[in-house]
PDB file of C-alpha atoms in Angstrom:
ATOM      1  CA  UNK A  20       0.000   0.000   0.000  1.00 69.00           C
ATOM      2  CA  UNK A  21       2.827   2.390   0.838  1.00 63.00           C
ATOM      3  CA  UNK A  22       4.400   1.948  -2.607  1.00 71.00           C
ATOM      4  CA  UNK A  23       1.075   2.635  -4.316  1.00 75.00           C
ATOM      5  CA  UNK A  24       0.485   5.801  -2.270  1.00 66.00           C
ATOM      6  CA  UNK A  25       3.978   7.035  -3.133  1.00 72.00           C
ATOM      7  CA  UNK A  26       3.496   6.186  -6.786  1.00 77.00           C
ATOM      8  CA  UNK A  27       0.180   8.034  -6.957  1.00 80.00           C
ATOM      9  CA  UNK A  28       1.459  10.962  -4.890  1.00 77.00           C
ATOM     10  CA  UNK A  29      -1.128  10.477  -2.167  1.00 82.00           C
ATOM     11  CA  UNK A  30       0.876  12.036   0.678  1.00 85.00           C
ATOM     12  CA  UNK A  31      -1.966  11.824   3.196  1.00 88.00           C
ATOM     13  CA  UNK A  32      -2.251   8.066   2.743  1.00 92.00           C
ATOM     14  CA  UNK A  33       1.536   7.749   2.720  1.00 92.00           C
ATOM     15  CA  UNK A  34       1.560   9.502   6.116  1.00 91.00           C
ATOM     16  CA  UNK A  35      -1.086   7.082   7.415  1.00 92.00           C
ATOM     17  CA  UNK A  36       0.849   4.016   6.217  1.00 93.00           C
ATOM     18  CA  UNK A  37       4.144   5.243   7.643  1.00 94.00           C
ATOM     19  CA  UNK A  38       2.442   6.076  10.939  1.00 91.00           C
ATOM     20  CA  UNK A  39       0.934   2.591  11.187  1.00 94.00           C
ATOM     21  CA  UNK A  40       4.280   0.990  10.370  1.00 94.00           C
ATOM     22  CA  UNK A  41       6.232   3.143  12.813  1.00 94.00           C
ATOM     23  CA  UNK A  42       3.754   2.469  15.615  1.00 93.00           C
ATOM     24  CA  UNK A  43       3.909  -1.268  14.935  1.00 95.00           C
ATOM     25  CA  UNK A  44       7.721  -1.250  14.983  1.00 95.00           C
ATOM     26  CA  UNK A  45       7.766   0.830  18.192  1.00 92.00           C
ATOM     27  CA  UNK A  46       5.319  -1.529  19.883  1.00 93.00           C
ATOM     28  CA  UNK A  47       7.469  -4.465  18.732  1.00 95.00           C
ATOM     29  CA  UNK A  48      10.458  -2.882  20.462  1.00 95.00           C
ATOM     30  CA  UNK A  49      12.183  -1.732  17.267  1.00 95.00           C
ATOM     31  CA  UNK A  50      12.620   1.920  18.203  1.00 94.00           C
ATOM     32  CA  UNK A  51      15.311   2.608  15.563  1.00 95.00           C
ATOM     33  CA  UNK A  52      12.964   1.580  12.745  1.00 95.00           C
ATOM     34  CA  UNK A  53      10.092   3.484  14.323  1.00 95.00           C
ATOM     35  CA  UNK A  54      12.253   6.597  14.616  1.00 96.00           C
ATOM     36  CA  UNK A  55      13.306   6.458  10.970  1.00 95.00           C
ATOM     37  CA  UNK A  56       9.731   6.055   9.731  1.00 95.00           C
ATOM     38  CA  UNK A  57       8.363   8.706  12.062  1.00 95.00           C
ATOM     39  CA  UNK A  58      10.961  11.230  10.927  1.00 96.00           C
ATOM     40  CA  UNK A  59       9.567  10.700   7.427  1.00 95.00           C
ATOM     41  CA  UNK A  60       6.028  11.333   8.696  1.00 94.00           C
ATOM     42  CA  UNK A  61       7.174  14.646  10.173  1.00 95.00           C
ATOM     43  CA  UNK A  62       8.593  15.651   6.783  1.00 95.00           C
ATOM     44  CA  UNK A  63       5.244  14.821   5.156  1.00 95.00           C
ATOM     45  CA  UNK A  64       3.364  16.772   7.821  1.00 95.00           C
ATOM     46  CA  UNK A  65       5.560  19.813   7.095  1.00 94.00           C
ATOM     47  CA  UNK A  66       5.133  19.401   3.335  1.00 94.00           C
ATOM     48  CA  UNK A  67       1.350  19.219   3.697  1.00 94.00           C
ATOM     49  CA  UNK A  68       1.286  21.963   6.351  1.00 92.00           C
ATOM     50  CA  UNK A  69      -0.994  19.849   8.560  1.00 93.00           C
ATOM     51  CA  UNK A  70      -0.694  20.689  12.238  1.00 95.00           C
ATOM     52  CA  UNK A  71      -2.610  17.578  13.313  1.00 93.00           C
ATOM     53  CA  UNK A  72      -0.125  15.332  11.527  1.00 95.00           C
ATOM     54  CA  UNK A  73       2.817  17.334  12.830  1.00 97.00           C
ATOM     55  CA  UNK A  74       1.577  17.018  16.418  1.00 97.00           C
ATOM     56  CA  UNK A  75       1.102  13.286  16.061  1.00 95.00           C
ATOM     57  CA  UNK A  76       4.560  12.881  14.488  1.00 97.00           C
ATOM     58  CA  UNK A  77       6.164  14.774  17.381  1.00 97.00           C
ATOM     59  CA  UNK A  78       4.312  12.587  19.890  1.00 97.00           C
ATOM     60  CA  UNK A  79       5.559   9.427  18.169  1.00 95.00           C
ATOM     61  CA  UNK A  80       9.092  10.830  17.906  1.00 97.00           C
ATOM     62  CA  UNK A  81       9.025  11.476  21.650  1.00 98.00           C
ATOM     63  CA  UNK A  82       7.997   7.881  22.258  1.00 97.00           C
ATOM     64  CA  UNK A  83      10.727   6.527  19.972  1.00 96.00           C
ATOM     65  CA  UNK A  84      13.441   8.702  21.524  1.00 97.00           C
ATOM     66  CA  UNK A  85      12.240   7.634  24.993  1.00 97.00           C
ATOM     67  CA  UNK A  86      12.685   3.985  24.007  1.00 97.00           C
ATOM     68  CA  UNK A  87      16.152   4.777  22.700  1.00 97.00           C
ATOM     69  CA  UNK A  88      17.057   6.339  26.068  1.00 97.00           C
ATOM     70  CA  UNK A  89      17.534   9.774  24.520  1.00 98.00           C
ATOM     71  CA  UNK A  90      15.599  11.800  27.104  1.00 98.00           C
ATOM     72  CA  UNK A  91      16.442  15.336  25.971  1.00 98.00           C
ATOM     73  CA  UNK A  92      15.265  14.654  22.427  1.00 98.00           C
ATOM     74  CA  UNK A  93      12.174  12.880  23.745  1.00 98.00           C
ATOM     75  CA  UNK A  94      11.317  15.845  25.978  1.00 98.00           C
ATOM     76  CA  UNK A  95      11.715  18.284  23.071  1.00 98.00           C
ATOM     77  CA  UNK A  96       9.291  16.293  20.924  1.00 98.00           C
ATOM     78  CA  UNK A  97       6.784  15.681  23.735  1.00 98.00           C
ATOM     79  CA  UNK A  98       6.698  19.407  24.558  1.00 98.00           C
ATOM     80  CA  UNK A  99       6.284  20.316  20.894  1.00 98.00           C
ATOM     81  CA  UNK A 100       3.488  17.757  20.552  1.00 98.00           C
ATOM     82  CA  UNK A 101       1.717  19.136  23.644  1.00 98.00           C
ATOM     83  CA  UNK A 102       1.910  22.671  22.288  1.00 98.00           C
ATOM     84  CA  UNK A 103       0.581  21.711  18.858  1.00 98.00           C
ATOM     85  CA  UNK A 104      -2.245  19.576  20.231  1.00 97.00           C
ATOM     86  CA  UNK A 105      -3.224  22.295  22.727  1.00 97.00           C
ATOM     87  CA  UNK A 106      -3.411  24.835  19.878  1.00 96.00           C
ATOM     88  CA  UNK A 107      -5.896  22.566  18.072  1.00 96.00           C
ATOM     89  CA  UNK A 108      -7.947  21.680  21.144  1.00 95.00           C
ATOM     90  CA  UNK A 109      -6.816  18.028  20.937  1.00 95.00           C
ATOM     91  CA  UNK A 110      -6.678  17.535  24.689  1.00 94.00           C
ATOM     92  CA  UNK A 111      -6.293  13.756  24.791  1.00 96.00           C
ATOM     93  CA  UNK A 112      -3.190  13.932  22.570  1.00 97.00           C
ATOM     94  CA  UNK A 113      -1.957  16.874  24.663  1.00 98.00           C
ATOM     95  CA  UNK A 114      -2.398  14.674  27.734  1.00 98.00           C
ATOM     96  CA  UNK A 115      -0.536  11.821  26.028  1.00 98.00           C
ATOM     97  CA  UNK A 116       2.321  14.261  25.468  1.00 98.00           C
ATOM     98  CA  UNK A 117       2.314  15.292  29.148  1.00 98.00           C
ATOM     99  CA  UNK A 118       2.276  11.624  30.111  1.00 98.00           C
ATOM    100  CA  UNK A 119       5.335  11.097  27.906  1.00 98.00           C
ATOM    101  CA  UNK A 120       7.126  13.939  29.695  1.00 98.00           C
ATOM    102  CA  UNK A 121       6.187  12.354  33.018  1.00 98.00           C
ATOM    103  CA  UNK A 122       7.641   9.047  31.881  1.00 98.00           C
ATOM    104  CA  UNK A 123      10.932  10.685  30.931  1.00 98.00           C
ATOM    105  CA  UNK A 124      11.216  12.434  34.282  1.00 98.00           C
ATOM    106  CA  UNK A 125      10.314   9.192  36.060  1.00 98.00           C
ATOM    107  CA  UNK A 126      13.080   7.341  34.203  1.00 97.00           C
ATOM    108  CA  UNK A 127      15.512  10.085  35.223  1.00 98.00           C
ATOM    109  CA  UNK A 128      14.492   9.758  38.881  1.00 97.00           C
ATOM    110  CA  UNK A 129      12.966  13.246  38.898  1.00 98.00           C
ATOM    111  CA  UNK A 130       9.840  12.061  40.678  1.00 98.00           C
ATOM    112  CA  UNK A 131       8.348  15.457  41.612  1.00 97.00           C
ATOM    113  CA  UNK A 132       8.462  16.569  37.984  1.00 98.00           C
ATOM    114  CA  UNK A 133       7.119  13.201  36.816  1.00 98.00           C
ATOM    115  CA  UNK A 134       4.186  13.495  39.231  1.00 98.00           C
ATOM    116  CA  UNK A 135       3.441  17.054  38.072  1.00 98.00           C
ATOM    117  CA  UNK A 136       3.181  15.992  34.415  1.00 98.00           C
ATOM    118  CA  UNK A 137       1.246  12.813  35.226  1.00 98.00           C
ATOM    119  CA  UNK A 138      -1.257  14.985  37.135  1.00 98.00           C
ATOM    120  CA  UNK A 139      -1.600  17.292  34.127  1.00 98.00           C
ATOM    121  CA  UNK A 140      -2.179  14.297  31.880  1.00 98.00           C
ATOM    122  CA  UNK A 141      -4.689  12.733  34.283  1.00 98.00           C
ATOM    123  CA  UNK A 142      -6.645  15.991  34.495  1.00 97.00           C
ATOM    124  CA  UNK A 143      -6.865  16.124  30.713  1.00 97.00           C
ATOM    125  CA  UNK A 144      -7.983  12.514  30.448  1.00 97.00           C
ATOM    126  CA  UNK A 145     -10.550  13.051  33.209  1.00 96.00           C
ATOM    127  CA  UNK A 146     -11.903  16.174  31.484  1.00 95.00           C
ATOM    128  CA  UNK A 147     -12.311  14.340  28.161  1.00 95.00           C
ATOM    129  CA  UNK A 148     -13.619  11.082  29.614  1.00 94.00           C
ATOM    130  CA  UNK A 149     -10.675   9.034  28.304  1.00 96.00           C
ATOM    131  CA  UNK A 150     -11.038   6.382  31.004  1.00 95.00           C
ATOM    132  CA  UNK A 151      -8.494   3.856  29.719  1.00 95.00           C
ATOM    133  CA  UNK A 152      -5.816   6.528  29.340  1.00 96.00           C
ATOM    134  CA  UNK A 153      -6.763   7.927  32.752  1.00 97.00           C
ATOM    135  CA  UNK A 154      -6.372   4.557  34.447  1.00 96.00           C
ATOM    136  CA  UNK A 155      -2.963   3.883  32.910  1.00 96.00           C
ATOM    137  CA  UNK A 156      -1.764   7.382  33.787  1.00 98.00           C
ATOM    138  CA  UNK A 157      -3.066   7.120  37.365  1.00 98.00           C
ATOM    139  CA  UNK A 158      -1.205   3.829  37.751  1.00 97.00           C
ATOM    140  CA  UNK A 159       1.988   5.586  36.670  1.00 98.00           C
ATOM    141  CA  UNK A 160       1.287   8.515  38.999  1.00 98.00           C
ATOM    142  CA  UNK A 161       0.606   6.128  41.892  1.00 98.00           C
ATOM    143  CA  UNK A 162       3.866   4.290  41.224  1.00 97.00           C
ATOM    144  CA  UNK A 163       5.783   7.583  41.307  1.00 98.00           C
ATOM    145  CA  UNK A 164       4.027   8.612  44.515  1.00 97.00           C
ATOM    146  CA  UNK A 165       4.775   5.266  46.168  1.00 97.00           C
ATOM    147  CA  UNK A 166       8.406   5.405  45.039  1.00 97.00           C
ATOM    148  CA  UNK A 167       8.629   8.935  46.444  1.00 96.00           C
ATOM    149  CA  UNK A 168       7.432   7.805  49.889  1.00 96.00           C
ATOM    150  CA  UNK A 169       3.771   8.825  49.652  1.00 95.00           C
ATOM    151  CA  UNK A 170       1.834   5.538  49.941  1.00 95.00           C
ATOM    152  CA  UNK A 171      -1.545   7.061  50.904  1.00 96.00           C
ATOM    153  CA  UNK A 172      -1.865   9.304  47.826  1.00 95.00           C
ATOM    154  CA  UNK A 173      -0.579   6.392  45.738  1.00 97.00           C
ATOM    155  CA  UNK A 174      -3.377   4.158  47.063  1.00 97.00           C
ATOM    156  CA  UNK A 175      -5.964   6.842  46.236  1.00 97.00           C
ATOM    157  CA  UNK A 176      -4.687   7.056  42.647  1.00 97.00           C
ATOM    158  CA  UNK A 177      -4.712   3.265  42.272  1.00 96.00           C
ATOM    159  CA  UNK A 178      -8.265   3.184  43.613  1.00 96.00           C
ATOM    160  CA  UNK A 179      -9.375   5.796  41.063  1.00 96.00           C
ATOM    161  CA  UNK A 180      -7.603   3.830  38.309  1.00 95.00           C
ATOM    162  CA  UNK A 181      -9.543   0.687  39.230  1.00 93.00           C
ATOM    163  CA  UNK A 182     -12.807   2.658  39.229  1.00 94.00           C
ATOM    164  CA  UNK A 183     -12.030   4.065  35.781  1.00 93.00           C
ATOM    165  CA  UNK A 184     -11.612   0.518  34.457  1.00 90.00           C
ATOM    166  CA  UNK A 185     -14.819  -0.880  35.940  1.00 88.00           C
ATOM    167  CA  UNK A 186     -16.575  -1.550  32.640  1.00 82.00           C
ATOM    168  CA  UNK A 187     -13.520  -2.917  30.836  1.00 78.00           C
ATOM    169  CA  UNK A 188     -13.311  -6.705  30.421  1.00 72.00           C
ATOM    170  CA  UNK A 189      -9.960  -6.487  28.668  1.00 70.00           C
ATOM    171  CA  UNK A 190      -7.144  -8.664  30.135  1.00 69.00           C
ATOM    172  CA  UNK A 191      -4.908  -5.562  30.196  1.00 68.00           C
ATOM    173  CA  UNK A 192      -7.467  -3.831  32.428  1.00 62.00           C
ATOM    174  CA  UNK A 193      -7.497  -6.810  34.782  1.00 65.00           C
ATOM    175  CA  UNK A 194      -3.680  -6.730  35.015  1.00 66.00           C
ATOM    176  CA  UNK A 195      -3.699  -3.031  35.793  1.00 62.00           C
TER     177      UNK A 195
END
């Protein structure tokens, strides 16, 4: 499909194919391949002058750089993604960007900063009713709180996460 979209000059569909491929490679643990493909999606987003695509590309670049243990580059892309998504009113993607920043700070042992960004993300998810995202983010926030010596707030966040997942029968929800 990618070859056909390139051949016909359908840049929007080329972006979609590259995004699907890069996400699949990232989820399979192949961050180098994901990074390469996602850099191409950012070029397409710039060529098409589509802010939505650019924001998504920056979010995916942040995720790839995080996997590659390149925190400064990940933070740059997560912050850019948050700014772009905020400007478009895409609050769930903005929250995903904040959650990415929180993850970077958590990996660096900067727990106060991680908690601050996880809270921002959780508030956005709560506001938009993104219950799955909220539950995952609250689990991360609770882990940071527990690691930082605050078990009572951690328990409250885990409790809210479980409540958010009440109607989910997904095995991932049960593990969380």
